[in-house]
mmCIF file of C-alpha atoms (C1' of nucleotides) in Angstrom:
data_model
loop_
_atom_site.group_PDB
_atom_site.id
_atom_site.type_symbol
_atom_site.label_atom_id
_atom_site.label_comp_id
_atom_site.label_asym_id
_atom_site.label_seq_id
_atom_site.Cartn_x
_atom_site.Cartn_y
_atom_site.Cartn_z
ATOM 1 C CA MET A 1256 -23.947 10.682 14.224
ATOM 2 C CA HIS A 1257 -20.649 9.042 13.939
ATOM 3 C CA GLY A 1258 -18.406 8.516 11.041
ATOM 4 C CA ALA A 1259 -19.978 5.358 9.878
ATOM 5 C CA GLY A 1260 -17.745 3.142 7.900
ATOM 6 C CA SER A 1261 -14.625 4.993 8.715
ATOM 7 C CA GLY A 1262 -13.806 2.874 11.710
ATOM 8 C CA GLY A 1263 -11.117 0.352 11.225
ATOM 9 C CA GLY A 1264 -9.691 1.898 8.181
ATOM 10 C CA GLY A 1265 -5.976 2.048 8.230
ATOM 11 C CA ARG A 1266 -5.511 0.019 11.347
ATOM 12 C CA GLY A 1267 -4.333 -3.468 11.859
ATOM 13 C CA VAL A 1268 -1.191 -5.339 11.163
ATOM 14 C CA ARG A 1269 -1.222 -4.427 7.547
ATOM 15 C CA ASP A 1270 -0.405 -0.928 8.608
ATOM 16 C CA GLU A 1271 3.207 -1.594 7.937
ATOM 17 C CA SER A 1272 3.902 2.084 7.704
ATOM 18 C CA ALA A 1273 3.600 2.219 11.427
ATOM 19 C CA SER A 1274 7.024 2.737 12.737
ATOM 20 C CA THR A 1275 8.469 2.767 16.179
ATOM 21 C CA THR A 1276 9.610 6.328 16.079
ATOM 22 C CA ALA A 1277 7.917 8.672 18.444
ATOM 23 C CA THR A 1278 7.034 11.003 15.603
ATOM 24 C CA THR A 1279 4.882 8.443 13.854
ATOM 25 C CA ILE A 1280 1.732 7.144 15.348
ATOM 26 C CA ARG A 1281 1.693 3.436 15.567
ATOM 27 C CA LYS A 1282 -1.583 1.624 15.093
ATOM 28 C CA GLY A 1283 -2.771 -1.911 15.265
ATOM 29 C CA PRO A 1284 -2.274 -4.677 17.763
ATOM 30 C CA TRP A 1285 -0.242 -3.970 20.810
ATOM 31 C CA MET A 1286 2.990 -5.769 21.429
ATOM 32 C CA ALA A 1287 3.998 -7.146 24.789
ATOM 33 C CA GLU A 1288 6.767 -4.599 25.000
ATOM 34 C CA GLU A 1289 4.312 -1.778 24.498
ATOM 35 C CA ASP A 1290 2.040 -3.196 27.138
ATOM 36 C CA ALA A 1291 4.944 -3.343 29.525
ATOM 37 C CA VAL A 1292 5.796 0.281 28.884
ATOM 38 C CA LEU A 1293 2.217 1.320 29.355
ATOM 39 C CA MET A 1294 1.879 -0.669 32.550
ATOM 40 C CA GLU A 1295 4.999 0.891 33.904
ATOM 41 C CA TYR A 1296 3.771 4.342 33.014
ATOM 42 C CA VAL A 1297 0.466 3.793 34.784
ATOM 43 C CA ARG A 1298 2.231 2.334 37.772
ATOM 44 C CA LYS A 1299 4.304 5.467 38.118
ATOM 45 C CA ASN A 1300 1.835 8.100 37.024
ATOM 46 C CA GLY A 1301 -1.552 6.569 37.391
ATOM 47 C CA PRO A 1302 -4.144 6.229 34.645
ATOM 48 C CA ARG A 1303 -4.004 9.819 33.496
ATOM 49 C CA ASP A 1304 -2.211 12.155 31.162
ATOM 50 C CA TRP A 1305 -2.359 9.663 28.386
ATOM 51 C CA SER A 1306 -1.178 12.076 25.782
ATOM 52 C CA SER A 1307 2.067 12.584 27.634
ATOM 53 C CA ILE A 1308 3.021 8.990 26.945
ATOM 54 C CA ARG A 1309 3.669 9.916 23.373
ATOM 55 C CA SER A 1310 4.934 13.403 24.032
ATOM 56 C CA LYS A 1311 7.558 11.928 26.319
ATOM 57 C CA GLY A 1312 8.534 9.470 23.640
ATOM 58 C CA LEU A 1313 7.586 6.449 25.674
ATOM 59 C CA LEU A 1314 5.297 4.967 23.058
ATOM 60 C CA PRO A 1315 4.417 5.877 19.481
ATOM 61 C CA ARG A 1316 0.761 5.648 20.364
ATOM 62 C CA THR A 1317 -1.867 8.280 20.759
ATOM 63 C CA GLY A 1318 -3.177 9.032 24.173
ATOM 64 C CA LYS A 1319 -6.508 7.691 23.158
ATOM 65 C CA SER A 1320 -4.986 4.444 22.067
ATOM 66 C CA CYS A 1321 -3.068 4.126 25.316
ATOM 67 C CA ARG A 1322 -6.089 4.806 27.393
ATOM 68 C CA LEU A 1323 -8.148 2.314 25.423
ATOM 69 C CA ARG A 1324 -5.506 -0.342 25.821
ATOM 70 C CA TRP A 1325 -5.325 0.237 29.527
ATOM 71 C CA VAL A 1326 -9.039 0.310 30.083
ATOM 72 C CA ASN A 1327 -9.850 -2.692 27.957
ATOM 73 C CA LYS A 1328 -6.903 -4.977 28.486
ATOM 74 C CA LEU A 1329 -4.368 -3.946 31.066
ATOM 75 C CA LYS A 1330 -6.417 -2.650 33.910
ATOM 76 C CA PRO A 1331 -6.361 -5.045 36.875
ATOM 77 C CA ASP A 1332 -9.305 -7.248 37.742
ATOM 78 C CA LEU A 1333 -10.645 -7.461 34.241
ATOM 79 C CA LYS A 1334 -12.517 -10.604 33.329
ATOM 80 C CA THR A 1335 -10.610 -11.180 30.179
ATOM 81 C CA GLY A 1336 -11.348 -14.315 28.259
ATOM 82 C CA CYS A 1337 -14.340 -15.092 30.399
ATOM 83 C CA LYS A 1338 -17.714 -15.375 28.800
ATOM 84 C CA PHE A 1339 -20.657 -13.497 30.187
ATOM 85 C CA SER A 1340 -22.441 -15.469 32.849
ATOM 86 C CA ALA A 1341 -26.200 -15.850 32.814
ATOM 87 C CA GLU A 1342 -26.437 -13.297 35.557
ATOM 88 C CA GLU A 1343 -24.337 -10.849 33.641
ATOM 89 C CA GLU A 1344 -26.490 -11.410 30.614
ATOM 90 C CA HIS A 1345 -29.597 -10.604 32.594
ATOM 91 C CA ILE A 1346 -28.025 -7.473 33.908
ATOM 92 C CA VAL A 1347 -26.999 -6.313 30.474
ATOM 93 C CA ILE A 1348 -30.387 -7.076 29.009
ATOM 94 C CA ASP A 1349 -32.213 -5.254 31.729
ATOM 95 C CA LEU A 1350 -29.933 -2.283 31.821
ATOM 96 C CA GLN A 1351 -29.883 -1.930 28.065
ATOM 97 C CA ALA A 1352 -33.634 -1.778 28.140
ATOM 98 C CA ARG A 1353 -33.384 0.842 30.797
ATOM 99 C CA PHE A 1354 -30.476 2.960 29.733
ATOM 100 C CA GLY A 1355 -30.203 2.266 26.069
ATOM 101 C CA ASN A 1356 -26.814 1.765 24.529
ATOM 102 C CA LYS A 1357 -25.010 3.386 27.389
ATOM 103 C CA TRP A 1358 -22.337 0.767 27.537
ATOM 104 C CA ALA A 1359 -20.026 2.580 29.857
ATOM 105 C CA ARG A 1360 -22.828 3.076 32.296
ATOM 106 C CA ILE A 1361 -23.965 -0.497 32.024
ATOM 107 C CA ALA A 1362 -20.415 -1.682 32.514
ATOM 108 C CA THR A 1363 -20.293 -0.003 35.891
ATOM 109 C CA TYR A 1364 -22.781 -2.606 37.081
ATOM 110 C CA LEU A 1365 -20.565 -5.431 35.888
ATOM 111 C CA PRO A 1366 -17.313 -5.646 37.811
ATOM 112 C CA GLY A 1367 -14.484 -6.665 35.579
ATOM 113 C CA ARG A 1368 -16.326 -5.834 32.409
ATOM 114 C CA THR A 1369 -15.575 -2.918 30.168
ATOM 115 C CA ASP A 1370 -17.887 -0.928 28.005
ATOM 116 C CA ASN A 1371 -16.261 -2.595 25.052
ATOM 117 C CA ASP A 1372 -17.046 -5.998 26.500
ATOM 118 C CA VAL A 1373 -20.662 -5.097 26.990
ATOM 119 C CA LYS A 1374 -20.890 -3.535 23.584
ATOM 120 C CA ASN A 1375 -19.411 -6.574 21.908
ATOM 121 C CA PHE A 1376 -21.613 -8.895 23.876
ATOM 122 C CA TRP A 1377 -24.703 -6.990 22.934
ATOM 123 C CA SER A 1378 -23.749 -6.722 19.320
ATOM 124 C CA THR A 1379 -23.110 -10.426 19.054
ATOM 125 C CA ARG A 1380 -26.331 -11.187 20.817
ATOM 126 C CA GLN A 1381 -28.299 -8.958 18.521
ATOM 127 C CA LYS A 1382 -26.842 -10.599 15.482
ATOM 128 C CA ARG A 1383 -27.551 -14.025 16.859
ATOM 129 C CA LEU A 1384 -31.129 -13.251 17.679
ATOM 130 C CA ALA A 1385 -31.674 -11.629 14.347
ATOM 131 C CA ARG A 1386 -30.365 -14.646 12.594
ATOM 132 C CA LEU A 1387 -32.412 -17.011 14.719
ATOM 133 C CA LEU A 1388 -35.543 -15.158 13.914
ATOM 134 C CA HIS A 1389 -34.780 -14.901 10.242
ATOM 135 C CA THR A 1390 -34.948 -11.222 10.259
ATOM 136 C CA SER A 1391 -32.581 -8.386 9.910
ATOM 137 C CA LEU A 1392 -31.571 -5.769 12.346
ATOM 138 C CA PRO A 1393 -33.167 -2.433 11.957
ATOM 139 C CA SER A 1394 -31.683 -0.392 9.225
ATOM 140 C CA ARG A 1395 -29.272 2.256 10.265
ATOM 141 C CA SER A 1396 -31.875 4.863 9.649
ATOM 142 C CA GLN A 1397 -34.177 3.017 11.990
ATOM 143 C CA ARG A 1398 -31.668 2.752 14.754
ATOM 144 C CA ASN A 1399 -31.657 5.362 17.376
ATOM 145 C CA GLN A 1400 -27.923 5.735 17.374
ATOM 146 C CA GLY A 1401 -27.823 4.830 21.005
ATOM 147 C CA LYS A 1402 -29.447 7.917 22.306
ATOM 148 C CA GLU A 1403 -32.329 6.060 23.841
ATOM 149 C CA PRO A 1404 -33.281 2.513 24.500
ATOM 150 C CA MET A 1405 -34.215 0.697 21.411
ATOM 151 C CA LEU A 1406 -37.802 0.831 20.458
ATOM 152 C CA CYS A 1407 -38.852 -2.707 19.908
ATOM 153 C CA GLU A 1408 -35.669 -4.147 18.691
ATOM 154 C CA ALA A 1409 -37.444 -7.420 18.397
ATOM 155 C CA PRO A 1410 -38.488 -8.377 14.939
ATOM 156 C CA SER A 1411 -41.955 -7.535 13.966
ATOM 157 C CA PHE A 1412 -44.883 -9.772 14.401
ATOM 158 C CA GLU A 1413 -47.959 -8.965 12.496
ATOM 159 C CA VAL A 1414 -50.649 -10.152 14.824
ATOM 160 C CA CYS A 1415 -53.923 -10.799 13.212
ATOM 161 C CA PRO A 1416 -56.499 -8.565 14.856
ATOM 162 C CA THR A 1417 -58.985 -11.339 14.486
ATOM 163 C CA PHE A 1418 -57.368 -13.025 17.418
ATOM 164 C CA PHE A 1419 -57.459 -10.019 19.578
ATOM 165 C CA PRO A 1420 -60.386 -7.853 18.608
ATOM 166 C CA SER A 1421 -60.530 -6.406 22.071
ATOM 167 C CA LEU A 1422 -57.177 -4.856 21.484
ATOM 168 C CA ALA A 1423 -58.221 -2.939 18.477
ATOM 169 C CA SER A 1424 -58.156 0.239 20.482
ATOM 170 C CA VAL A 1425 -54.777 -0.352 22.020
ATOM 171 C CA PRO A 1426 -52.466 2.101 20.421
ATOM 172 C CA THR A 1427 -49.293 0.716 19.131
ATOM 173 C CA LEU A 1428 -46.111 2.214 17.932
ATOM 174 C CA CYS A 1429 -44.575 -1.002 16.973
ATOM 175 C CA LYS A 1430 -45.476 -4.441 15.876
ATOM 176 C CA SER A 1431 -43.997 -6.461 18.642
ATOM 177 C CA TRP A 1432 -46.280 -7.997 21.157
ATOM 178 C CA VAL A 1433 -46.142 -9.618 24.467
ATOM 179 C CA PHE A 1434 -48.487 -12.506 24.655
ATOM 180 C CA LEU A 1435 -50.584 -13.349 27.594
ATOM 181 C CA GLN A 1436 -51.021 -16.800 28.820
ATOM 182 C CA GLN A 1437 -53.303 -18.849 26.743
ATOM 183 C CA ASN A 1438 -56.888 -18.987 27.752
ATOM 184 C CA PRO A 1439 -60.235 -18.105 26.206
ATOM 185 C CA ASN A 1440 -59.497 -14.435 26.657
ATOM 186 C CA SER A 1441 -56.050 -14.572 25.256
ATOM 187 C CA VAL A 1442 -54.685 -11.251 24.400
ATOM 188 C CA ALA A 1443 -51.506 -9.723 23.275
ATOM 189 C CA LEU A 1444 -50.017 -6.487 24.356
ATOM 190 C CA PRO A 1445 -47.902 -4.338 22.170
ATOM 191 C CA CYS A 1446 -44.512 -4.153 23.674
ATOM 192 C CA ASN A 1447 -44.804 -0.469 24.205
ATOM 193 C CA THR A 1448 -47.896 -0.852 26.276
ATOM 194 C CA PRO A 1449 -47.364 1.004 29.505
ATOM 195 C CA GLY A 1450 -46.307 -1.393 32.153
ATOM 196 C CA VAL A 1451 -45.055 -4.109 29.918
ATOM 197 C CA GLU A 1452 -41.474 -3.106 29.885
ATOM 198 C CA PHE A 1453 -39.178 -5.285 31.966
ATOM 199 C CA ILE A 1454 -41.960 -7.715 32.559
ATOM 200 C CA PRO A 1455 -40.806 -10.950 31.113
ATOM 201 C CA PHE A 1456 -44.110 -12.670 31.039
ATOM 202 C CA VAL A 1457 -47.620 -11.626 31.490
ATOM 203 C CA GLN A 1458 -50.522 -13.570 32.748
ATOM 204 C CA GLU A 1459 -54.112 -12.803 33.030
ATOM 205 C CA CYS A 1460 -55.613 -12.462 36.435
ATOM 206 C CA SER A 1461 -59.251 -13.234 36.647
ATOM 207 C CA THR A 1462 -59.648 -11.839 40.106
ATOM 208 C CA GLY A 1463 -58.125 -8.527 39.502
ATOM 209 C CA GLN A 1464 -55.962 -9.082 42.535
ATOM 210 C CA CYS A 1465 -52.418 -9.065 41.459
ATOM 211 C CA SER A 1466 -50.382 -11.203 43.721
ATOM 212 C CA HIS A 1467 -47.182 -10.884 41.831
ATOM 213 C CA ALA A 1468 -45.360 -7.717 41.230
ATOM 214 C CA PRO A 1469 -43.600 -7.304 37.970
ATOM 215 C CA TYR A 1470 -39.911 -7.145 37.957
ATOM 216 C CA VAL A 1471 -38.939 -3.604 38.136
ATOM 217 C CA ASP A 1472 -36.301 -1.893 40.142
ATOM 218 C CA ASN A 1473 -38.475 1.004 40.852
ATOM 219 C CA THR A 1474 -40.345 2.281 43.756
ATOM 220 C CA ASP A 1475 -43.621 0.866 44.869
ATOM 221 C CA VAL A 1476 -45.244 4.010 43.709
ATOM 222 C CA GLU A 1477 -43.958 3.442 40.251
ATOM 223 C CA LYS A 1478 -45.100 -0.117 40.397
ATOM 224 C CA THR A 1479 -48.542 1.017 41.342
ATOM 225 C CA GLU A 1480 -48.651 3.467 38.536
ATOM 226 C CA LEU A 1481 -47.398 0.801 36.275
ATOM 227 C CA MET A 1482 -50.187 -1.491 37.251
ATOM 228 C CA GLN A 1483 -52.753 1.224 36.874
ATOM 229 C CA ASN A 1484 -51.574 1.850 33.409
ATOM 230 C CA LEU A 1485 -52.213 -1.659 32.348
ATOM 231 C CA PRO A 1486 -54.949 -1.982 29.864
ATOM 232 C CA THR A 1487 -58.025 -3.894 30.678
ATOM 233 C CA ILE A 1488 -59.209 -6.431 28.234
ATOM 234 C CA ASP A 1489 -62.825 -7.366 28.099
ATOM 235 C CA ASN A 1490 -63.306 -5.784 31.499
ATOM 236 C CA GLN A 1491 -60.686 -7.997 33.033
ATOM 237 C CA VAL A 1492 -57.755 -6.588 34.814
ATOM 238 C CA LEU A 1493 -54.518 -7.852 33.539
ATOM 239 C CA CYS A 1494 -52.170 -9.094 36.143
ATOM 240 C CA LEU A 1495 -48.482 -9.194 35.732
ATOM 241 C CA GLN A 1496 -46.446 -12.047 36.889
ATOM 242 C CA SER A 1497 -42.794 -12.430 36.555
ATOM 243 C CA CYS A 1498 -41.855 -15.937 35.584
ATOM 244 C CA SER A 1499 -38.261 -15.131 35.103
ATOM 245 C CA PRO A 1500 -35.504 -16.467 37.275
ATOM 246 C CA PRO A 1501 -34.490 -14.497 40.306
ATOM 247 C CA ARG A 1502 -33.124 -11.239 39.190
ATOM 248 C CA PRO A 1503 -29.645 -10.138 40.016
ATOM 249 C CA GLN A 1504 -29.069 -7.854 42.886
ATOM 250 C CA PHE A 1505 -27.396 -4.772 41.676
ATOM 251 C CA ASN A 1506 -24.489 -3.435 43.580
ATOM 252 C CA HIS A 1507 -25.532 0.056 42.826
ATOM 253 C CA PRO A 1508 -28.697 1.729 43.826
ATOM 254 C CA ILE A 1509 -30.739 1.666 40.703
ATOM 255 C CA LEU A 1510 -32.592 4.075 39.245
ATOM 256 C CA GLU A 1511 -32.365 7.617 38.935
ATOM 257 C CA MET A 1512 -34.006 7.146 35.625
ATOM 258 C CA PRO A 1513 -37.655 6.471 35.036
ATOM 259 C CA LEU A 1514 -38.899 3.483 33.232
ATOM 260 C CA LEU A 1515 -38.631 3.912 29.559
ATOM 261 C CA PRO A 1516 -41.456 2.461 27.595
ATOM 262 C CA GLU A 1517 -39.228 1.692 24.699
ATOM 263 C CA GLY A 1518 -37.290 -0.836 26.600
ATOM 264 C CA GLN A 1519 -38.411 -4.253 25.747
ATOM 265 C CA ASP A 1520 -36.101 -7.021 25.111
ATOM 266 C CA LEU A 1521 -36.582 -9.760 22.704
ATOM 267 C CA VAL A 1522 -36.200 -12.564 25.151
ATOM 268 C CA PRO A 1523 -39.360 -12.071 27.113
ATOM 269 C CA GLU A 1524 -41.460 -12.320 24.043
ATOM 270 C CA PHE A 1525 -39.978 -15.541 22.887
ATOM 271 C CA GLY A 1526 -38.834 -17.033 26.104
ATOM 272 C CA ASP A 1527 -42.236 -17.522 27.573
ATOM 273 C CA LEU A 1528 -42.988 -21.165 27.548
ATOM 274 C CA SER A 1529 -46.640 -20.412 27.521
ATOM 275 C CA PHE A 1530 -45.978 -18.644 24.310
ATOM 276 C CA SER A 1531 -45.830 -21.885 22.441
ATOM 277 C CA ASN A 1532 -48.682 -23.334 24.398
ATOM 278 C CA HIS A 1533 -50.677 -20.361 23.447
ATOM 279 C CA PHE A 1534 -50.369 -21.078 19.827
ATOM 280 C CA ALA A 1535 -50.599 -24.768 20.221
ATOM 281 C CA CYS A 1536 -54.015 -24.184 21.650
ATOM 282 C CA MET A 1537 -54.754 -21.740 18.977
ATOM 283 C CA GLU A 1538 -54.060 -24.350 16.425
ATOM 284 C CA ASN A 1539 -56.532 -26.628 18.041
ATOM 285 C CA SER A 1540 -59.303 -24.377 19.096
ATOM 286 C CA GLN A 1541 -59.199 -20.780 18.146
ATOM 287 C CA SER A 1542 -58.292 -21.400 14.620
ATOM 288 C CA MET A 1543 -61.415 -23.443 14.434
ATOM 289 C CA GLN A 1544 -63.484 -20.860 16.169
ATOM 290 C CA LEU A 1545 -62.127 -18.229 13.881
ATOM 291 C CA ALA A 1546 -62.471 -19.994 10.676
ATOM 292 C CA GLY A 1547 -60.307 -18.537 8.053
ATOM 293 C CA ALA A 1548 -58.232 -16.577 10.436
ATOM 294 C CA PRO A 1549 -54.535 -17.140 10.083
ATOM 295 C CA THR A 1550 -52.654 -18.921 12.793
ATOM 296 C CA PHE A 1551 -49.412 -17.887 14.252
ATOM 297 C CA PHE A 1552 -47.603 -19.955 11.751
ATOM 298 C CA ASP A 1553 -49.223 -18.102 8.976
ATOM 299 C CA LEU A 1554 -47.927 -14.881 10.275
ATOM 300 C CA ASP A 1555 -45.221 -13.126 8.505
ATOM 301 C CA VAL A 1556 -42.121 -12.766 10.591
ATOM 302 C CA GLY A 1557 -39.797 -10.087 9.514
ATOM 303 C CA GLY A 1558 -41.109 -10.190 6.034
ATOM 304 C CA ARG A 1559 -40.379 -13.860 5.644
ATOM 305 C CA GLY A 1560 -43.244 -16.178 6.116
ATOM 306 C CA ILE A 1561 -42.222 -18.908 8.434
ATOM 307 C CA LYS A 1562 -45.043 -21.189 7.611
ATOM 308 C CA THR A 1563 -43.152 -23.099 5.029
ATOM 309 C CA GLU A 1564 -40.209 -23.576 7.269
ATOM 310 C CA HIS A 1565 -42.166 -24.355 10.377
ATOM 311 C CA PRO A 1566 -45.273 -26.061 9.291
ATOM 312 C CA GLY A 1567 -47.676 -26.592 11.996
ATOM 313 C CA THR A 1568 -46.249 -26.942 15.423
ATOM 314 C CA PRO A 1569 -44.733 -24.648 17.928
ATOM 315 C CA GLU A 1570 -42.110 -27.248 18.582
ATOM 316 C CA SER A 1571 -40.905 -26.967 15.062
ATOM 317 C CA PHE A 1572 -40.660 -23.261 15.460
ATOM 318 C CA PHE A 1573 -38.697 -23.348 18.662
ATOM 319 C CA GLY A 1574 -36.629 -26.162 17.362
ATOM 320 C CA ASP A 1575 -34.568 -23.614 15.589
ATOM 321 C CA PHE A 1576 -33.477 -22.077 18.813
ATOM 322 C CA PRO A 1577 -30.505 -23.317 20.754
ATOM 323 C CA THR A 1578 -31.501 -25.981 23.172
ATOM 324 C CA ASP A 1579 -30.295 -23.958 26.091
ATOM 325 C CA MET A 1580 -31.926 -20.774 24.996
ATOM 326 C CA PHE A 1581 -34.758 -21.120 27.461
ATOM 327 C CA ASP A 1582 -32.857 -22.714 30.247
ATOM 328 C CA CYS A 1583 -33.137 -19.673 32.337
ATOM 329 C CA PHE A 1584 -36.885 -19.624 32.155
ATOM 330 C CA GLU A 1585 -38.991 -21.595 34.459
ATOM 331 C CA GLN A 1586 -42.217 -23.182 33.577
ATOM 332 C CA PRO A 1587 -45.146 -20.950 34.315
ATOM 333 C CA PRO A 1588 -47.415 -22.265 36.987
ATOM 334 C CA ALA A 1589 -50.080 -24.596 35.828
ATOM 335 C CA SER A 1590 -53.425 -22.912 35.776
ATOM 336 C "C1'" DA B 490 -8.300 -31.164 4.696
ATOM 337 C "C1'" DA B 491 -10.761 -27.358 2.967
ATOM 338 C "C1'" DC B 492 -14.246 -24.286 3.177
ATOM 339 C "C1'" DG B 493 -17.842 -21.315 4.970
ATOM 340 C "C1'" DC B 494 -20.158 -19.333 8.670
ATOM 341 C "C1'" DA B 495 -20.840 -17.472 13.269
ATOM 342 C "C1'" DT B 496 -18.835 -15.621 17.120
ATOM 343 C "C1'" DA B 497 -15.483 -13.255 20.097
ATOM 344 C "C1'" DC B 498 -12.342 -9.932 20.479
ATOM 345 C "C1'" DA B 499 -9.461 -5.875 19.605
ATOM 346 C "C1'" DA B 500 -8.880 -1.467 18.134
ATOM 347 C "C1'" DC B 501 -9.958 1.995 15.096
ATOM 348 C "C1'" DC B 502 -12.891 6.243 14.048
ATOM 349 C "C1'" DG B 503 -15.629 10.519 14.804
ATOM 350 C "C1'" DC B 504 -18.343 13.121 17.970
ATOM 351 C "C1'" DC B 505 -18.774 15.598 22.043
ATOM 352 C "C1'" DA B 506 -18.080 17.528 26.570
ATOM 353 C "C1'" DA B 507 -14.797 19.006 29.879
ATOM 354 C "C1'" DT B 508 -10.626 21.217 30.715
ATOM 355 C "C1'" DC B 509 -6.912 24.298 29.929
ATOM 356 C "C1'" DG B 510 -4.286 28.306 28.545
ATOM 357 C "C1'" DT C 121 -14.632 34.415 26.262
ATOM 358 C "C1'" DC C 122 -12.785 31.400 23.093
ATOM 359 C "C1'" DG C 123 -10.034 28.202 20.592
ATOM 360 C "C1'" DA C 124 -7.155 24.113 21.288
ATOM 361 C "C1'" DT C 125 -6.459 19.963 23.591
ATOM 362 C "C1'" DT C 126 -7.729 15.954 25.992
ATOM 363 C "C1'" DG C 127 -10.412 12.206 27.506
ATOM 364 C "C1'" DG C 128 -14.649 9.507 27.284
ATOM 365 C "C1'" DC C 129 -17.965 7.287 24.690
ATOM 366 C "C1'" DG C 130 -20.537 4.769 21.166
ATOM 367 C "C1'" DG C 131 -20.398 2.833 16.511
ATOM 368 C "C1'" DT C 132 -18.036 0.181 13.382
ATOM 369 C "C1'" DT C 133 -14.948 -2.983 11.279
ATOM 370 C "C1'" DG C 134 -11.019 -6.284 10.727
ATOM 371 C "C1'" DT C 135 -8.990 -10.413 12.420
ATOM 372 C "C1'" DA C 136 -8.709 -14.690 14.937
ATOM 373 C "C1'" DT C 137 -10.882 -18.674 16.377
ATOM 374 C "C1'" DG C 138 -14.101 -22.407 16.702
ATOM 375 C "C1'" DC C 139 -17.321 -25.361 14.697
ATOM 376 C "C1'" DG C 140 -20.053 -27.728 11.335
ATOM 377 C "C1'" DT C 141 -20.306 -29.511 6.684
#
DNA sequence: AACGCATACAACCGCCAATCG
DNA sequence: TCGATTGGCGGTTGTATGCGT
């Protein structure tokens, strides 16, 4: 889509050819004097007619560069030098799942944040998660170039069907799964299962009465449809329960867009505390019941078997994560 | 102290849609 | 109507900084 690899070329302080004459476009870091000129221009003329800044000889910068500088650095009320709060992170995660890489749109929900801020935050987060999970980001050919929410950006988990024979008929477009709370009917849902998106954690409901609505910012009708679309496993209705912290209240009315099944963030799959319990139990019971079946720690994660690095216990697996990674998740209710 | 790595940030690029003449 | 210009956006990359070894 875009000129990959061309970005950044020729910019920066090494661009010594950049002069201060109005006929030559200056690139690279902005100087305080330039900022002052730009601020003064905006004060007099407002944030518009960016190209006239150069045509009038005020700055040897392109209009695009001036606008970018204003929007990202000089505009009042920007939260410069302030890390994303947990609430902001939640908002970005949720909205990215909903809108895709529409950073400008997402930024409108975050006062003081620019699309560049959100984009950088997300990029850094993706890299961090990829590294933590010993897997690589999707190849460029696999990325959707931001046109739609990412389809299962989480690294792949090859889930042994032996564990979940009842899911053999569940269609899947990806290899990522959301795990249900551990119990004798433990199941996993592919992350693209209808109704799973935006639902941090999933529990099984033996009664079929769902007392907890999943977190969605949609209408009740959509919620109902969402619930109806849930698969049934072994004739049991799956019940959704959000175990995530209270969700942020958006300043804007959300959602002119429908739920997108592709949206599924990595965190829910790995943040569920019952996730580890699930496999701890599996180690003790199911692996015995299913003799010969591989355990979670035999599974290949992102093409790299983690068994050798994390032999045996869920704790050893999660030990690789930052200690505060799950701070925002509360313990699921004891069953 | 030096080095390497991860992260945060800044600013570029090309593409595209809207606007203008 | 159409080509040129402009502004907005998303992707990408270089640099600075912090931290651990």
